Amino acid sequence: MPERLSRIISRPTGLPIAFMLLGVAAIFAIDTFAPIEIAIAVLYAVVVIASADFLGRRGILLVSAVCILLTVLSYAIVHGESFGSGPALRALIGLCAIGVSTVAALRNREAAESLIAQAALLDLTHDAIFVRDRNDIITYWNAGAEELYGWPAKEALGRNANSLLKTKYPPSTSPLEQLDDPGRWQGELIHTRRDGSEIWVASRWAVQRDERGRPVATMETNSDITEQKHAEDALHDARSQLEHVTRVSTLGELTASIAHEVNQPLAAIVTNGEAGLRWLLRDEPNLEEVRRAVERMIGNGRRASEVIARLRALASKSNPSHTVLTLNDIVTDVIPLVEREMHNNDVALRLDLQAPAPFVLGDRVQLAQVVINVVVNAIHAMSQIEGRTRRLSITSRTSYGQSNSRMAVLEIEDTGTGIDPKMADHLFSAFHTTKADGMGMGLSISRTIVESHGGSISATSGKQSGALFAIRLPVLQQDDASAAAG
């Protein structure tokens, strides 16, 4: 198709016109002077049809008129003095052939001009559009493709598309498999330009099929989204940094709880060490009591080490790492860090955790950050409450979401000031806060984290007073959990 269009678009040169004139002269000579009793004038039809490749509508009509004139002239020269039904019939057949071929040539030219107009429209778009056959050979390459990739059409045509562009497909299913039904595909690809640089493109494919339903060609439309991908990466980095700052800020608020959680096992280590020394310094050392004291020291040392490890994980800035875990595991990680904060604000804790808890796939540090944000907000909401019990209830259970999908649910309910209905819609908005020294990013980041895990977070008024936050994450199927764990 492109080669034909290029011939049509190009202006006629002297060579094809010379060949056409030579052909017309040869046909006229044979028809006039050769003693052959057949309709030689029919051959003019070939000349008329061939003229459609390089002449316009007027040119085709002119060639047709010349051929008709030469047919009549040849008949007049040979049979002008003696009329015969045979020669007249042959001349009439020739004229009919010229007329039919003229109509066909005009229609062919009209279709070609329509293709030229369509091709010109495709060249107006900034998108790269190219067509490749069933063997992935490029058969059409528009001006947008030339600009985007750097190869002119004459160098791209006839090349293998994958080899030319070094296409990197999505890590999931191959687009060719997805194209079988319904014949369309769209997604993001990475292509390599002529200068060797890689670009991201939003790609849309459509397959053309023959009468038997077999694919014969694929049209690919690509839009450059490299800058958009860079902006997304920058946004992701900024969001990761903001999450890190928020975590560190939250840990700063929990300094008393953290110090208590670390000092408690350290004090126990010292106490058990002193007790062990006393047992050793007796006149008859009690080695069994010494062994028990050492075991308690080791246990408390490990407890302190685990607390420090959790703190380091929360304070560190690292990329998300999804593992198989339960929401109960997150609660177990968080409670020691907020225990002193609850004690200082006279908050009672009630746990009702489902056992066994369903598995989810998530980043332990990010999910701990979400729970810490919600719990700390709940504690602060209850800090000024008088006249009723300050109670923090944490419940884990399983529910069913849309399409009957199982969801692991963690509910955190307090008996604080509750949620102002006027502010409910803005609760998870960035920079919305009711604290004088708050950044207003905690709940906004929490929603982003939960949604990136395929879940949701919501806030409603509590059953009696206060607020109820619900975190929902999709339950990992048993086969998926085994594969992820492996």
CSV table of N, CA, C and O in Angstrom, one decimal, residues 291-363:
chain,number,residue,atom,x,y,z
A,291,ARG,N,20.9,-20.4,85.5
A,291,ARG,CA,20.5,-20.8,84.2
A,291,ARG,C,19.2,-20.1,83.8
A,291,ARG,O,19.0,-19.5,82.7
A,292,ARG,N,18.2,-20.1,84.8
A,292,ARG,CA,17.0,-19.5,84.5
A,292,ARG,C,17.1,-17.9,84.3
A,292,ARG,O,16.5,-17.3,83.5
A,293,ALA,N,18.0,-17.3,85.2
A,293,ALA,CA,18.2,-15.9,85.1
A,293,ALA,C,18.8,-15.6,83.7
A,293,ALA,O,18.4,-14.6,83.1
A,294,VAL,N,19.8,-16.4,83.3
A,294,VAL,CA,20.4,-16.1,81.9
A,294,VAL,C,19.4,-16.3,80.8
A,294,VAL,O,19.4,-15.5,79.9
A,295,GLU,N,18.5,-17.3,80.9
A,295,GLU,CA,17.5,-17.5,79.9
A,295,GLU,C,16.5,-16.3,79.8
A,295,GLU,O,16.1,-15.9,78.8
A,296,ARG,N,16.2,-15.7,81.1
A,296,ARG,CA,15.3,-14.6,81.1
A,296,ARG,C,16.0,-13.4,80.5
A,296,ARG,O,15.4,-12.5,79.8
A,297,MET,N,17.3,-13.3,80.7
A,297,MET,CA,18.1,-12.2,80.1
A,297,MET,C,18.1,-12.3,78.6
A,297,MET,O,18.0,-11.3,77.9
A,298,ILE,N,18.3,-13.5,78.1
A,298,ILE,CA,18.3,-13.7,76.7
A,298,ILE,C,17.0,-13.3,76.1
A,298,ILE,O,16.9,-12.7,75.0
A,299,GLY,N,15.9,-13.8,76.7
A,299,GLY,CA,14.5,-13.5,76.2
A,299,GLY,C,14.3,-12.0,76.2
A,299,GLY,O,13.7,-11.4,75.2
A,300,ASN,N,14.7,-11.3,77.2
A,300,ASN,CA,14.5,-9.8,77.3
A,300,ASN,C,15.3,-9.1,76.3
A,300,ASN,O,15.0,-8.1,75.7
A,301,GLY,N,16.5,-9.6,76.1
A,301,GLY,CA,17.4,-9.1,75.1
A,301,GLY,C,16.8,-9.2,73.7
A,301,GLY,O,16.9,-8.2,72.9
A,302,ARG,N,16.3,-10.3,73.4
A,302,ARG,CA,15.6,-10.5,72.1
A,302,ARG,C,14.4,-9.6,71.9
A,302,ARG,O,14.2,-9.1,70.8
A,303,ARG,N,13.7,-9.4,73.0
A,303,ARG,CA,12.5,-8.5,73.0
A,303,ARG,C,13.0,-7.1,72.7
A,303,ARG,O,12.3,-6.4,71.8
A,304,ALA,N,14.0,-6.6,73.3
A,304,ALA,CA,14.5,-5.3,73.0
A,304,ALA,C,15.0,-5.2,71.6
A,304,ALA,O,14.8,-4.2,70.9
A,305,SER,N,15.7,-6.3,71.1
A,305,SER,CA,16.2,-6.3,69.7
A,305,SER,C,15.0,-6.2,68.7
A,305,SER,O,15.1,-5.5,67.7
A,306,GLU,N,13.9,-6.9,69.0
A,306,GLU,CA,12.8,-6.9,68.1
A,306,GLU,C,12.2,-5.5,68.1
A,306,GLU,O,11.8,-5.0,67.0
A,307,VAL,N,12.1,-4.8,69.3
A,307,VAL,CA,11.5,-3.5,69.3
A,307,VAL,C,12.4,-2.5,68.5
A,307,VAL,O,11.9,-1.7,67.7
A,308,ILE,N,13.7,-2.6,68.6
A,308,ILE,CA,14.6,-1.7,67.9
A,308,ILE,C,14.5,-2.0,66.4
A,308,ILE,O,14.6,-1.1,65.6
A,309,ALA,N,14.4,-3.3,66.0
A,309,ALA,CA,14.3,-3.7,64.6
A,309,ALA,C,13.0,-3.0,64.0
A,309,ALA,O,13.0,-2.5,62.9
A,310,ARG,N,11.9,-3.1,64.8
A,310,ARG,CA,10.7,-2.5,64.3
A,310,ARG,C,10.8,-1.0,64.1
A,310,ARG,O,10.3,-0.4,63.2
A,311,LEU,N,11.5,-0.3,65.1
A,311,LEU,CA,11.7,1.1,65.0
A,311,LEU,C,12.6,1.5,63.8
A,311,LEU,O,12.3,2.4,63.1
A,312,ARG,N,13.6,0.7,63.6
A,312,ARG,CA,14.5,0.9,62.5
A,312,ARG,C,13.7,0.8,61.2
A,312,ARG,O,14.0,1.6,60.2
A,313,ALA,N,12.9,-0.2,61.1
A,313,ALA,CA,12.1,-0.4,59.9
A,313,ALA,C,11.2,0.8,59.6
A,313,ALA,O,11.0,1.3,58.5
A,314,LEU,N,10.5,1.3,60.7
A,314,LEU,CA,9.6,2.4,60.6
A,314,LEU,C,10.4,3.7,60.2
A,314,LEU,O,9.9,4.6,59.5
A,315,ALA,N,11.6,3.8,60.8
A,315,ALA,CA,12.3,5.1,60.6
A,315,ALA,C,13.1,5.1,59.3
A,315,ALA,O,13.5,6.1,58.8
A,316,SER,N,13.3,3.9,58.7
A,316,SER,CA,14.2,3.8,57.5
A,316,SER,C,13.3,4.2,56.3
A,316,SER,O,12.1,4.1,56.3
A,317,LYS,N,14.0,4.6,55.2
A,317,LYS,CA,13.4,5.0,54.0
A,317,LYS,C,13.7,3.9,53.0
A,317,LYS,O,14.9,3.9,52.5
A,318,SER,N,12.8,3.0,52.7
A,318,SER,CA,13.1,1.9,51.7
A,318,SER,C,11.9,1.7,50.8
A,318,SER,O,10.8,2.2,51.1
A,319,ASN,N,12.1,1.0,49.7
A,319,ASN,CA,11.0,0.7,48.8
A,319,ASN,C,10.1,-0.3,49.4
A,319,ASN,O,10.5,-1.1,50.2
A,320,PRO,N,8.8,-0.2,49.1
A,320,PRO,CA,7.8,-1.2,49.6
A,320,PRO,C,8.2,-2.6,49.2
A,320,PRO,O,8.7,-2.9,48.1
A,321,SER,N,8.0,-3.5,50.2
A,321,SER,CA,8.3,-4.9,50.0
A,321,SER,C,7.1,-5.7,50.5
A,321,SER,O,6.9,-5.8,51.7
A,322,HIS,N,6.3,-6.3,49.5
A,322,HIS,CA,5.1,-7.0,49.9
A,322,HIS,C,5.4,-8.4,50.3
A,322,HIS,O,6.1,-9.1,49.6
A,323,THR,N,4.9,-8.8,51.4
A,323,THR,CA,5.1,-10.2,51.9
A,323,THR,C,3.7,-10.7,52.4
A,323,THR,O,2.8,-9.9,52.6
A,324,VAL,N,3.6,-12.0,52.7
A,324,VAL,CA,2.4,-12.6,53.2
A,324,VAL,C,2.4,-12.4,54.7
A,324,VAL,O,3.3,-12.7,55.4
A,325,LEU,N,1.3,-11.8,55.2
A,325,LEU,CA,1.1,-11.5,56.6
A,325,LEU,C,-0.4,-11.4,56.9
A,325,LEU,O,-1.2,-11.6,56.1
A,326,THR,N,-0.7,-11.1,58.2
A,326,THR,CA,-2.1,-10.9,58.6
A,326,THR,C,-2.2,-9.6,59.3
A,326,THR,O,-1.2,-9.0,59.7
A,327,LEU,N,-3.4,-9.1,59.4
A,327,LEU,CA,-3.6,-7.8,60.0
A,327,LEU,C,-3.3,-7.9,61.5
A,327,LEU,O,-3.0,-7.0,62.2
A,328,ASN,N,-3.5,-9.1,62.1
A,328,ASN,CA,-3.1,-9.4,63.5
A,328,ASN,C,-1.6,-9.1,63.7
A,328,ASN,O,-1.2,-8.6,64.8
A,329,ASP,N,-0.8,-9.5,62.7
A,329,ASP,CA,0.6,-9.3,62.8
A,329,ASP,C,0.9,-7.8,62.9
A,329,ASP,O,1.8,-7.4,63.7
A,330,ILE,N,0.2,-7.0,62.2
A,330,ILE,CA,0.4,-5.5,62.2
A,330,ILE,C,0.0,-5.0,63.6
A,330,ILE,O,0.7,-4.1,64.1
A,331,VAL,N,-1.1,-5.5,64.1
A,331,VAL,CA,-1.5,-5.0,65.4
A,331,VAL,C,-0.5,-5.4,66.5
A,331,VAL,O,-0.1,-4.6,67.4
A,332,THR,N,0.1,-6.6,66.4
A,332,THR,CA,1.1,-7.0,67.3
A,332,THR,C,2.4,-6.1,67.2
A,332,THR,O,3.0,-5.9,68.3
A,333,ASP,N,2.7,-5.7,66.0
A,333,ASP,CA,3.9,-4.8,65.9
A,333,ASP,C,3.6,-3.4,66.5
A,333,ASP,O,4.5,-2.7,67.0
A,334,VAL,N,2.3,-2.9,66.4
A,334,VAL,CA,2.0,-1.5,66.7
A,334,VAL,C,1.8,-1.3,68.2
A,334,VAL,O,2.2,-0.3,68.8
A,335,ILE,N,1.1,-2.3,68.8
A,335,ILE,CA,0.7,-2.1,70.2
A,335,ILE,C,1.8,-1.7,71.1
A,335,ILE,O,1.7,-0.8,72.0
A,336,PRO,N,3.0,-2.4,71.1
A,336,PRO,CA,4.1,-2.0,72.0
A,336,PRO,C,4.5,-0.6,71.8
A,336,PRO,O,5.0,0.1,72.8
A,337,LEU,N,4.4,0.0,70.6
A,337,LEU,CA,4.9,1.3,70.3
A,337,LEU,C,3.9,2.4,70.8
A,337,LEU,O,4.3,3.5,71.1
A,338,VAL,N,2.6,2.0,71.0
A,338,VAL,CA,1.7,3.0,71.5
A,338,VAL,C,1.2,2.7,72.9
A,338,VAL,O,0.3,3.5,73.4
A,339,GLU,N,1.8,1.7,73.5
A,339,GLU,CA,1.3,1.3,74.9
A,339,GLU,C,1.5,2.4,75.9
A,339,GLU,O,0.6,2.7,76.7
A,340,ARG,N,2.6,3.1,75.9
A,340,ARG,CA,2.9,4.1,76.9
A,340,ARG,C,2.0,5.3,76.6
A,340,ARG,O,1.5,6.0,77.5
A,341,GLU,N,1.8,5.6,75.3
A,341,GLU,CA,0.9,6.7,75.0
A,341,GLU,C,-0.5,6.5,75.5
A,341,GLU,O,-1.2,7.4,76.0
A,342,MET,N,-1.0,5.3,75.4
A,342,MET,CA,-2.3,4.9,75.9
A,342,MET,C,-2.3,5.1,77.5
A,342,MET,O,-3.3,5.6,78.0
A,343,HIS,N,-1.2,4.6,78.1
A,343,HIS,CA,-1.2,4.7,79.5
A,343,HIS,C,-1.1,6.2,80.0
A,343,HIS,O,-1.8,6.5,81.0
A,344,ASN,N,-0.4,7.0,79.3
A,344,ASN,CA,-0.3,8.4,79.7
A,344,ASN,C,-1.6,9.1,79.6
A,344,ASN,O,-1.9,10.1,80.3
A,345,ASN,N,-2.5,8.7,78.6
A,345,ASN,CA,-3.8,9.3,78.4
A,345,ASN,C,-4.9,8.5,79.0
A,345,ASN,O,-6.1,8.8,78.7
A,346,ASP,N,-4.6,7.6,79.9
A,346,ASP,CA,-5.6,6.8,80.6
A,346,ASP,C,-6.6,6.1,79.6
A,346,ASP,O,-7.8,6.2,79.8
A,347,VAL,N,-6.1,5.5,78.6
A,347,VAL,CA,-6.9,4.8,77.6
A,347,VAL,C,-6.8,3.3,77.8
A,347,VAL,O,-5.7,2.8,77.8
A,348,ALA,N,-8.0,2.7,77.9
A,348,ALA,CA,-8.0,1.2,78.0
A,348,ALA,C,-8.1,0.6,76.6
A,348,ALA,O,-8.7,1.1,75.7
A,349,LEU,N,-7.4,-0.5,76.5
A,349,LEU,CA,-7.3,-1.2,75.2
A,349,LEU,C,-8.2,-2.5,75.3
A,349,LEU,O,-8.0,-3.3,76.2
A,350,ARG,N,-9.0,-2.7,74.2
A,350,ARG,CA,-9.7,-3.9,74.1
A,350,ARG,C,-9.4,-4.6,72.7
A,350,ARG,O,-9.6,-3.9,71.7
A,351,LEU,N,-8.9,-5.8,72.7
A,351,LEU,CA,-8.5,-6.5,71.5
A,351,LEU,C,-9.5,-7.6,71.3
A,351,LEU,O,-9.9,-8.4,72.2
A,352,ASP,N,-10.0,-7.7,70.0
A,352,ASP,CA,-10.8,-8.8,69.6
A,352,ASP,C,-10.4,-9.3,68.2
A,352,ASP,O,-10.9,-8.9,67.2
A,353,LEU,N,-9.3,-10.1,68.2
A,353,LEU,CA,-8.6,-10.4,67.0
A,353,LEU,C,-9.1,-11.8,66.5
A,353,LEU,O,-9.1,-12.8,67.3
A,354,GLN,N,-9.4,-11.9,65.3
A,354,GLN,CA,-9.9,-13.2,64.7
A,354,GLN,C,-8.8,-14.2,64.6
A,354,GLN,O,-7.6,-13.8,64.3
A,355,ALA,N,-9.1,-15.4,65.0
A,355,ALA,CA,-8.1,-16.5,65.0
A,355,ALA,C,-8.7,-17.7,64.4
A,355,ALA,O,-9.8,-18.1,64.8
A,356,PRO,N,-8.1,-18.3,63.3
A,356,PRO,CA,-6.9,-17.8,62.7
A,356,PRO,C,-7.3,-16.7,61.7
A,356,PRO,O,-8.3,-16.6,61.1
A,357,ALA,N,-6.3,-15.7,61.6
A,357,ALA,CA,-6.6,-14.6,60.7
A,357,ALA,C,-6.2,-14.9,59.3
A,357,ALA,O,-5.3,-15.6,59.0
A,358,PRO,N,-7.0,-14.4,58.3
A,358,PRO,CA,-6.7,-14.6,56.9
A,358,PRO,C,-5.4,-13.9,56.5
A,358,PRO,O,-5.1,-12.8,57.0
A,359,PHE,N,-4.8,-14.5,55.5
A,359,PHE,CA,-3.5,-13.9,55.0
A,359,PHE,C,-3.8,-12.8,54.0
A,359,PHE,O,-4.8,-12.8,53.2
A,360,VAL,N,-3.0,-11.7,54.0
A,360,VAL,CA,-3.1,-10.7,53.0
A,360,VAL,C,-1.6,-10.5,52.5
A,360,VAL,O,-0.7,-10.9,53.1
A,361,LEU,N,-1.5,-9.8,51.3
A,361,LEU,CA,-0.2,-9.4,50.8
A,361,LEU,C,0.0,-8.0,50.9
A,361,LEU,O,-0.7,-7.1,50.4
A,362,GLY,N,1.0,-7.6,51.7
A,362,GLY,CA,1.3,-6.2,52.0
A,362,GLY,C,2.6,-5.9,52.5
A,362,GLY,O,3.4,-6.8,52.8
A,363,ASP,N,2.9,-4.6,52.6
A,363,ASP,CA,4.2,-4.1,53.1
A,363,ASP,C,4.0,-3.9,54.6
A,363,ASP,O,3.2,-3.1,55.0
